[in-house]
GROMACS .gro file of C-alpha atoms in nm:
model
  406
    1MET     CA    1   3.301   5.134   2.508
    2PHE     CA    2   3.089   4.880   2.701
    3ASN     CA    3   2.954   4.777   2.370
    4GLN     CA    4   3.306   4.789   2.266
    5ILE     CA    5   3.369   4.487   2.470
    6ARG     CA    6   3.141   4.346   2.437
    7LEU     CA    7   3.163   4.300   2.044
    8ARG     CA    8   3.513   4.143   2.119
    9ALA     CA    9   3.377   3.865   2.344
   10TRP     CA   10   3.138   3.839   2.142
   11SER     CA   11   3.321   3.860   1.829
   12GLU     CA   12   3.602   3.600   1.998
   13GLY     CA   13   3.325   3.266   2.057
   14LEU     CA   14   3.219   3.316   1.739
   15ARG     CA   15   3.489   3.201   1.634
   16SER     CA   16   3.598   2.958   1.802
   17GLN     CA   17   3.288   2.765   1.664
   18PRO     CA   18   3.322   2.664   1.262
   19SER     CA   19   3.340   2.976   1.052
   20LEU     CA   20   3.048   3.156   0.878
   21PRO     CA   21   3.022   3.336   0.618
   22LEU     CA   22   2.977   3.653   0.720
   23ARG     CA   23   3.138   3.953   0.705
   24VAL     CA   24   3.034   4.247   0.995
   25GLN     CA   25   3.058   4.587   0.894
   26LEU     CA   26   3.087   4.839   1.125
   27TRP     CA   27   3.043   5.232   1.134
   28ASN     CA   28   3.393   5.334   1.171
   29GLY     CA   29   3.555   5.209   0.901
   30GLN     CA   30   3.574   4.794   1.057
   31ARG     CA   31   3.570   4.447   0.931
   32LEU     CA   32   3.509   4.142   1.115
   33ASP     CA   33   3.467   3.849   0.892
   34PHE     CA   34   3.454   3.529   1.015
   35SER     CA   35   3.479   3.261   0.740
   36PRO     CA   36   3.801   3.221   0.525
   37ASP     CA   37   3.576   3.190   0.209
   38PRO     CA   38   3.401   3.493   0.088
   39PRO     CA   39   3.174   3.537   0.283
   40ARG     CA   40   2.779   3.563   0.198
   41VAL     CA   41   2.592   3.790   0.385
   42THR     CA   42   2.709   4.118   0.522
   43VAL     CA   43   2.573   4.278   0.837
   44HIS     CA   44   2.657   4.675   0.808
   45VAL     CA   45   2.568   4.841   1.130
   46PRO     CA   46   2.532   5.187   1.010
   47HIS     CA   47   2.645   5.353   1.457
   48ALA     CA   48   2.697   5.180   1.749
   49ARG     CA   49   2.337   5.232   1.917
   50ALA     CA   50   2.253   4.928   1.673
   51LEU     CA   51   2.541   4.747   1.760
   52ARG     CA   52   2.256   4.542   2.019
   53TYR     CA   53   2.048   4.356   1.812
   54LEU     CA   54   2.410   4.251   1.630
   55LEU     CA   55   2.507   4.078   2.012
   56SER     CA   56   2.179   3.998   2.096
   57PRO     CA   57   2.113   3.777   1.795
   58SER     CA   58   1.762   3.642   1.765
   59LEU     CA   59   1.574   3.562   1.467
   60TYR     CA   60   1.330   3.843   1.582
   61ASN     CA   61   1.535   4.069   1.702
   62LEU     CA   62   1.762   4.078   1.400
   63GLY     CA   63   1.441   3.970   1.193
   64ARG     CA   64   1.336   4.360   1.329
   65ALA     CA   65   1.613   4.518   1.294
   66TYR     CA   66   1.727   4.422   0.897
   67VAL     CA   67   1.278   4.523   0.826
   68GLU     CA   68   1.245   4.812   1.028
   69GLY     CA   69   1.630   4.978   0.873
   70ALA     CA   70   1.790   4.983   1.222
   71ILE     CA   71   2.076   4.738   1.019
   72ASP     CA   72   2.180   4.660   0.654
   73VAL     CA   73   2.203   4.291   0.529
   74SER     CA   74   2.292   4.149   0.194
   75GLY     CA   75   2.340   3.838   0.019
   76ARG     CA   76   2.059   3.597   0.002
   77ALA     CA   77   1.715   3.585   0.179
   78SER     CA   78   1.816   3.246   0.234
   79ASP     CA   79   2.180   3.274   0.366
   80MET     CA   80   2.090   3.578   0.595
   81VAL     CA   81   1.868   3.286   0.714
   82ALA     CA   82   2.068   3.065   0.817
   83VAL     CA   83   2.306   3.271   0.928
   84VAL     CA   84   2.157   3.492   1.188
   85ASN     CA   85   2.041   3.054   1.340
   86ALA     CA   86   2.380   2.962   1.310
   87LEU     CA   87   2.427   3.313   1.564
   88ALA     CA   88   2.127   3.282   1.734
   89ASN     CA   89   2.189   2.927   1.797
   90ASN     CA   90   2.544   3.036   1.960
   91MET     CA   91   2.420   3.294   2.234
   92ARG     CA   92   2.463   3.061   2.525
   93ALA     CA   93   2.212   3.171   2.715
   94PRO     CA   94   1.814   3.237   2.611
   95LEU     CA   95   1.740   3.530   2.486
   96PRO     CA   96   1.514   3.769   2.705
   97THR     CA   97   1.161   3.804   2.515
   98PHE     CA   98   1.035   4.133   2.677
   99GLY     CA   99   0.698   3.926   2.707
  100LEU     CA  100   0.583   3.988   2.403
  101GLY     CA  101   0.567   3.654   2.296
  102ARG     CA  102   0.308   3.563   2.625
  103LEU     CA  103   0.105   3.951   2.464
  104LEU     CA  104   0.070   3.832   2.162
  105GLY     CA  105  -0.066   3.510   2.249
  106ALA     CA  106  -0.262   3.687   2.500
  107LEU     CA  107  -0.433   3.960   2.129
  108ALA     CA  108  -0.447   3.610   1.909
  109ARG     CA  109  -0.633   3.397   2.075
  110SER     CA  110  -0.896   3.671   2.154
  111HIS     CA  111  -1.036   3.641   1.782
  112THR     CA  112  -1.365   3.823   1.680
  113ARG     CA  113  -1.490   3.862   1.370
  114LYS     CA  114  -1.373   4.177   1.339
  115ARG     CA  115  -0.997   4.142   1.476
  116ASP     CA  116  -0.934   3.844   1.199
  117ALA     CA  117  -1.112   3.995   0.922
  118ALA     CA  118  -0.853   4.268   1.009
  119ALA     CA  119  -0.562   4.097   1.016
  120ILE     CA  120  -0.611   3.894   0.637
  121ARG     CA  121  -0.682   4.251   0.525
  122TYR     CA  122  -0.353   4.293   0.614
  123HIS     CA  123  -0.217   4.040   0.527
  124TYR     CA  124  -0.353   3.964   0.174
  125ASP     CA  125  -0.449   4.342   0.071
  126VAL     CA  126  -0.107   4.421   0.036
  127SER     CA  127  -0.183   4.410  -0.353
  128ASN     CA  128  -0.292   4.163  -0.638
  129ALA     CA  129  -0.008   4.235  -0.810
  130PHE     CA  130   0.239   4.177  -0.556
  131TYR     CA  131   0.126   3.809  -0.501
  132ALA     CA  132   0.149   3.787  -0.864
  133ALA     CA  133   0.420   3.820  -0.889
  134TRP     CA  134   0.630   3.548  -0.668
  135LEU     CA  135   0.370   3.277  -0.677
  136ASP     CA  136   0.226   3.049  -1.001
  137PRO     CA  137  -0.015   3.198  -1.270
  138GLY     CA  138  -0.359   3.016  -1.056
  139MET     CA  139  -0.214   3.255  -0.789
  140VAL     CA  140  -0.268   2.920  -0.489
  141TYR     CA  141  -0.074   3.037  -0.142
  142SER     CA  142  -0.075   2.682  -0.060
  143CYS     CA  143   0.136   2.398   0.012
  144ALA     CA  144   0.232   2.250  -0.319
  145TYR     CA  145   0.214   1.826  -0.438
  146PHE     CA  146   0.452   1.712  -0.600
  147ASP     CA  147   0.469   1.323  -0.725
  148ASN     CA  148   0.888   1.387  -0.748
  149GLY     CA  149   0.996   1.746  -0.740
  150ALA     CA  150   1.054   1.765  -1.068
  151GLU     CA  151   0.758   1.936  -1.167
  152THR     CA  152   0.755   2.361  -1.209
  153LEU     CA  153   0.542   2.518  -0.924
  154ALA     CA  154   0.250   2.588  -1.175
  155GLU     CA  155   0.194   2.204  -1.191
  156ALA     CA  156   0.252   2.137  -0.849
  157GLN     CA  157   0.001   2.386  -0.755
  158VAL     CA  158  -0.273   2.167  -1.028
  159LYS     CA  159  -0.093   1.862  -0.850
  160LYS     CA  160  -0.238   1.937  -0.491
  161ILE     CA  161  -0.577   2.096  -0.645
  162ASP     CA  162  -0.666   1.781  -0.709
  163HIS     CA  163  -0.480   1.572  -0.487
  164ILE     CA  164  -0.696   1.758  -0.271
  165LEU     CA  165  -1.048   1.709  -0.496
  166THR     CA  166  -0.935   1.323  -0.519
  167LYS     CA  167  -0.841   1.280  -0.138
  168ILE     CA  168  -1.222   1.418  -0.054
  169GLY     CA  169  -1.430   1.237  -0.369
  170VAL     CA  170  -1.514   1.513  -0.560
  171ARG     CA  171  -1.768   1.408  -0.803
  172PRO     CA  172  -2.048   1.665  -1.027
  173GLY     CA  173  -2.313   1.790  -0.950
  174HIS     CA  174  -2.214   1.794  -0.510
  175ARG     CA  175  -2.222   2.169  -0.333
  176LEU     CA  176  -1.799   2.227  -0.204
  177LEU     CA  177  -1.779   2.492   0.047
  178ASP     CA  178  -1.418   2.589   0.056
  179ILE     CA  179  -1.352   2.816   0.353
  180GLY     CA  180  -1.058   3.081   0.304
  181CYS     CA  181  -1.069   3.063  -0.114
  182GLY     CA  182  -0.803   3.274  -0.144
  183TRP     CA  183  -0.849   3.436  -0.544
  184GLY     CA  184  -1.069   3.112  -0.633
  185ALA     CA  185  -0.729   2.819  -0.776
  186LEU     CA  186  -0.978   2.563  -0.639
  187ALA     CA  187  -1.372   2.662  -0.619
  188ILE     CA  188  -1.266   2.757  -1.059
  189ARG     CA  189  -1.082   2.385  -1.040
  190ALA     CA  190  -1.413   2.163  -0.848
  191ALA     CA  191  -1.625   2.396  -1.063
  192GLN     CA  192  -1.441   2.286  -1.378
  193ARG     CA  193  -1.287   2.012  -1.389
  194TYR     CA  194  -1.523   1.806  -1.133
  195GLY     CA  195  -1.848   1.915  -1.181
  196ALA     CA  196  -1.878   2.039  -0.840
  197ARG     CA  197  -2.138   2.390  -0.793
  198CYS     CA  198  -1.899   2.584  -0.522
  199VAL     CA  199  -1.852   2.820  -0.283
  200GLY     CA  200  -1.528   3.025  -0.189
  201ILE     CA  201  -1.560   3.241   0.126
  202THR     CA  202  -1.247   3.474   0.162
  203LEU     CA  203  -1.224   3.861   0.409
  204SER     CA  204  -0.964   3.987   0.166
  205ASP     CA  205  -1.207   4.263  -0.101
  206ASN     CA  206  -0.815   4.209  -0.279
  207GLN     CA  207  -0.904   3.860  -0.279
  208ALA     CA  208  -1.287   3.819  -0.360
  209ARG     CA  209  -1.227   4.078  -0.659
  210LEU     CA  210  -1.003   3.898  -0.889
  211ALA     CA  211  -1.186   3.549  -0.729
  212ARG     CA  212  -1.500   3.687  -0.912
  213GLU     CA  213  -1.302   3.769  -1.241
  214GLN     CA  214  -1.160   3.485  -1.293
  215VAL     CA  215  -1.512   3.259  -1.252
  216GLU     CA  216  -1.634   3.496  -1.498
  217ARG     CA  217  -1.304   3.451  -1.734
  218ALA     CA  218  -1.427   3.097  -1.744
  219GLY     CA  219  -1.715   3.099  -1.765
  220LEU     CA  220  -1.819   2.947  -1.443
  221GLY     CA  221  -2.071   3.207  -1.304
  222GLY     CA  222  -2.330   2.928  -1.318
  223LEU     CA  223  -2.179   2.691  -1.082
  224VAL     CA  224  -1.901   2.935  -0.871
  225GLU     CA  225  -1.981   3.189  -0.603
  226ILE     CA  226  -1.700   3.395  -0.428
  227ARG     CA  227  -1.819   3.533  -0.046
  228LEU     CA  228  -1.709   3.836   0.099
  229GLN     CA  229  -1.738   3.578   0.437
  230ASP     CA  230  -1.634   3.499   0.696
  231TYR     CA  231  -1.661   3.069   0.814
  232ARG     CA  232  -1.877   3.156   1.184
  233ASP     CA  233  -2.175   3.324   0.949
  234VAL     CA  234  -2.239   3.056   0.597
  235GLY     CA  235  -2.495   2.907   0.649
  236GLY     CA  236  -2.699   2.568   0.424
  237GLN     CA  237  -2.552   2.216   0.476
  238PHE     CA  238  -2.258   2.163   0.138
  239ASP     CA  239  -2.158   1.761   0.030
  240ARG     CA  240  -1.826   1.867   0.057
  241ILE     CA  241  -1.528   2.103   0.257
  242THR     CA  242  -1.220   2.188   0.187
  243SER     CA  243  -0.978   2.481   0.377
  244VAL     CA  244  -0.695   2.539   0.226
  245GLY     CA  245  -0.408   2.736   0.423
  246MET     CA  246  -0.670   2.935   0.635
  247PHE     CA  247  -0.741   2.755   1.032
  248GLU     CA  248  -0.442   2.901   1.084
  249HIS     CA  249  -0.566   3.273   1.167
  250VAL     CA  250  -0.858   3.087   1.403
  251GLY     CA  251  -0.653   3.084   1.695
  252VAL     CA  252  -0.623   2.766   1.943
  253ARG     CA  253  -0.883   2.784   2.113
  254GLN     CA  254  -1.132   2.855   1.947
  255LEU     CA  255  -1.016   2.515   1.678
  256PRO     CA  256  -1.330   2.315   1.846
  257ALA     CA  257  -1.592   2.605   1.741
  258TYR     CA  258  -1.469   2.548   1.410
  259PHE     CA  259  -1.467   2.212   1.359
  260ARG     CA  260  -1.808   2.233   1.528
  261ARG     CA  261  -1.875   2.497   1.266
  262MET     CA  262  -1.780   2.303   1.015
  263ALA     CA  263  -1.936   1.973   1.112
  264THR     CA  264  -2.259   2.126   1.095
  265LEU     CA  265  -2.204   2.281   0.690
  266LEU     CA  266  -2.132   1.927   0.671
  267ALA     CA  267  -2.390   1.650   0.489
  268PRO     CA  268  -2.448   1.363   0.700
  269ASP     CA  269  -2.241   1.139   0.343
  270GLY     CA  270  -2.043   1.410   0.346
  271VAL     CA  271  -1.635   1.442   0.380
  272ALA     CA  272  -1.429   1.734   0.472
  273MET     CA  273  -1.073   1.804   0.414
  274ASN     CA  274  -0.842   2.054   0.628
  275HIS     CA  275  -0.524   2.088   0.490
  276GLY     CA  276  -0.265   2.400   0.711
  277LEU     CA  277   0.006   2.446   0.909
  278THR     CA  278   0.145   2.265   1.274
  279THR     CA  279   0.380   2.322   1.487
  280THR     CA  280   0.630   2.029   1.596
  281ASP     CA  281   0.571   2.180   1.942
  282VAL     CA  282   0.413   1.938   2.191
  283ASP     CA  283   0.287   2.245   2.362
  284SER     CA  284   0.207   2.482   2.075
  285HIS     CA  285   0.489   2.722   2.144
  286GLY     CA  286   0.596   2.937   1.804
  287ALA     CA  287   0.893   2.867   1.595
  288PRO     CA  288   1.261   2.911   1.785
  289HIS     CA  289   1.456   3.175   1.873
  290GLY     CA  290   1.174   3.423   1.814
  291GLY     CA  291   1.091   3.300   1.407
  292GLY     CA  292   0.674   3.325   1.562
  293GLU     CA  293   0.728   3.640   1.744
  294PHE     CA  294   0.869   3.810   1.425
  295ILE     CA  295   0.622   3.632   1.191
  296SER     CA  296   0.323   3.715   1.508
  297ARG     CA  297   0.412   4.108   1.427
  298TYR     CA  298   0.512   4.141   1.048
  299VAL     CA  299   0.302   3.878   0.936
  300PHE     CA  300  -0.041   3.762   1.070
  301PRO     CA  301  -0.155   3.892   1.354
  302TYR     CA  302  -0.288   3.705   1.616
  303GLY     CA  303  -0.175   3.385   1.370
  304GLU     CA  304  -0.144   3.088   1.598
  305LEU     CA  305   0.018   2.727   1.524
  306ALA     CA  306  -0.098   2.408   1.707
  307HIS     CA  307   0.015   2.074   1.701
  308LEU     CA  308  -0.103   1.822   1.486
  309GLY     CA  309  -0.206   1.636   1.801
  310THR     CA  310  -0.461   1.959   1.922
  311VAL     CA  311  -0.621   1.946   1.630
  312ILE     CA  312  -0.705   1.604   1.616
  313LYS     CA  313  -0.817   1.654   1.981
  314ALA     CA  314  -1.059   1.906   1.840
  315MET     CA  315  -1.217   1.801   1.562
  316GLN     CA  316  -1.321   1.541   1.760
  317GLU     CA  317  -1.441   1.769   2.011
  318GLY     CA  318  -1.634   1.964   1.708
  319GLY     CA  319  -1.749   1.650   1.600
  320LEU     CA  320  -1.545   1.487   1.383
  321GLU     CA  321  -1.419   1.169   1.225
  322VAL     CA  322  -0.996   1.141   1.163
  323ARG     CA  323  -1.020   0.931   0.867
  324ASP     CA  324  -0.659   0.990   0.695
  325VAL     CA  325  -0.302   1.245   0.774
  326GLU     CA  326  -0.081   1.322   0.530
  327ASN     CA  327   0.225   1.457   0.625
  328LEU     CA  328   0.350   1.737   0.347
  329ARG     CA  329   0.659   1.938   0.555
  330ARG     CA  330   0.886   1.858   0.286
  331HIS     CA  331   0.609   1.954  -0.019
  332TYR     CA  332   0.608   2.299   0.193
  333ALA     CA  333   0.995   2.294   0.200
  334ARG     CA  334   1.009   2.294  -0.183
  335THR     CA  335   0.719   2.537  -0.268
  336CYS     CA  336   0.889   2.796  -0.016
  337ALA     CA  337   1.208   2.724  -0.109
  338MET     CA  338   1.028   2.834  -0.528
  339TRP     CA  339   0.835   3.130  -0.412
  340SER     CA  340   1.196   3.271  -0.272
  341ASP     CA  341   1.389   3.191  -0.539
  342ASN     CA  342   1.102   3.329  -0.731
  343PHE     CA  343   1.040   3.691  -0.447
  344GLU     CA  344   1.451   3.689  -0.491
  345ALA     CA  345   1.437   3.652  -0.921
  346HIS     CA  346   1.200   3.931  -0.978
  347ALA     CA  347   1.288   4.160  -0.661
  348GLU     CA  348   1.281   4.488  -0.872
  349ARG     CA  349   0.997   4.445  -0.947
  350ILE     CA  350   0.797   4.405  -0.641
  351LYS     CA  351   1.026   4.699  -0.476
  352GLN     CA  352   0.824   4.895  -0.737
  353LEU     CA  353   0.467   4.729  -0.601
  354THR     CA  354   0.538   4.793  -0.238
  355ASP     CA  355   0.810   4.953   0.030
  356ALA     CA  356   1.052   4.895   0.123
  357ARG     CA  357   1.003   4.749   0.475
  358ARG     CA  358   0.692   4.488   0.366
  359PHE     CA  359   0.967   4.414   0.101
  360ARG     CA  360   1.225   4.287   0.373
  361ILE     CA  361   0.979   4.132   0.568
  362TRP     CA  362   0.822   3.925   0.262
  363GLN     CA  363   1.212   3.877   0.178
  364VAL     CA  364   1.295   3.693   0.507
  365TYR     CA  365   0.965   3.555   0.598
  366LEU     CA  366   0.940   3.402   0.285
  367ALA     CA  367   1.331   3.238   0.309
  368GLY     CA  368   1.298   3.161   0.711
  369CYS     CA  369   0.930   2.962   0.589
  370THR     CA  370   1.215   2.734   0.422
  371HIS     CA  371   1.436   2.649   0.666
  372ALA     CA  372   1.162   2.669   0.869
  373PHE     CA  373   0.996   2.395   0.726
  374THR     CA  374   1.324   2.219   0.616
  375HIS     CA  375   1.414   2.207   0.989
  376ASP     CA  376   1.082   2.017   1.146
  377TRP     CA  377   1.028   2.362   1.298
  378ILE     CA  378   0.674   2.407   1.136
  379SER     CA  379   0.457   2.151   0.925
  380LEU     CA  380   0.187   2.084   0.723
  381TYR     CA  381  -0.041   1.833   0.747
  382GLN     CA  382  -0.369   1.687   0.491
  383VAL     CA  383  -0.640   1.576   0.788
  384VAL     CA  384  -0.948   1.413   0.580
  385CYS     CA  385  -1.233   1.375   0.794
  386GLY     CA  386  -1.620   1.315   0.868
  387LYS     CA  387  -1.896   1.373   1.096
  388ALA     CA  388  -1.783   1.089   1.386
  389GLY     CA  389  -2.111   0.798   1.439
  390ARG     CA  390  -2.166   0.730   1.094
  391ASP     CA  391  -2.186   0.452   0.896
  392PRO     CA  392  -1.795   0.255   0.879
  393ALA     CA  393  -1.981   0.170   0.458
  394ALA     CA  394  -1.916   0.507   0.392
  395ILE     CA  395  -1.490   0.529   0.453
  396PRO     CA  396  -1.293   0.346   0.125
  397TRP     CA  397  -1.102  -0.008   0.206
  398SER     CA  398  -0.783   0.188   0.185
  399ARG     CA  399  -0.528   0.445   0.012
  400ARG     CA  400  -0.538   0.372  -0.357
  401TYR     CA  401  -0.811   0.588  -0.447
  402MET     CA  402  -0.614   0.831  -0.405
  403TYR     CA  403  -0.341   0.789  -0.613
  404ALA     CA  404  -0.514   0.669  -0.910
  405GLN     CA  405  -0.448   0.880  -1.229
  406ALA     CA  406  -0.704   1.068  -1.352
   0.00000   0.00000   0.00000
């Protein structure tokens, strides 16, 4: 009875707001529509106990309920995320998090080699076939780069790699370290087109295995080495260093040490780039409405996003001078939208490659990332840097060289 009263109050409150393309189908056959137009999202509530998720509609609560099968939701993933965000916005008071965010944050700050390796395996060792079903043919799992937005995903990913390698001035014979090399696309491109000698490191067995196969297939065994290795264990010196979509796993408190390690590995006149996600919250909190908690629990265990200001400060503390910063938020919104569309288009195949729970996690995660980038909750920055305190003659006069036609 109490839940029915709460449901009636919730429903009346929602109807006082702008129409929402939502239908709620209850276990007793009752149907609630919140728009005169046909619904784009239908939430199926199988029993009265499941009402608690609907009546406390944060991205975390409803996301968890959907992933764990406590409720069922039909509709396009992008519409699902937009509707849930609208429901969360409609709440008149902040929702309690029961300390989960603080607990996950404390765990995230405790980064060890063992814990970081386990987190990477959880996220990346689903299966190579799973990722291949929705990524581009080059298996590039990071923000693409668009000149005008009309490029295919494959074209934009090649442009991104070339944009990075041009920015840091890769030349034939340069020794390049790619921290978090994924399936090897950047290292292969750097060797194949730019003549660099590359070392790519990853903590994912699946990534390392396929990357090595890709290297051999390209005939680049003499130029590219793929290692299963933690960045803290790399030795030697490199003319160029890239870190693309990796430092989110490092931990905010560990960033100065991470960049200090990068500075140690960088040759005196070397150039490095960090390409990674940042939060737009100045206090480095997660996405609103429990979105960050959902990602911490289901997608990126122990992952943390720092604000750009924190990143730049940590680079300076680590002995690096920031030379160039570029915001690619629009590019990542486009990239995630294309990934999400690919995921939806190949849903039946993907369901055969993984279990229903993981399918739902990734379905809402990719659409949620699109929403987050579009609404400026998170961003993506490429930061070019070199060792601090060096002669400025090594720094180009302008940024024109970054956009020169190859």
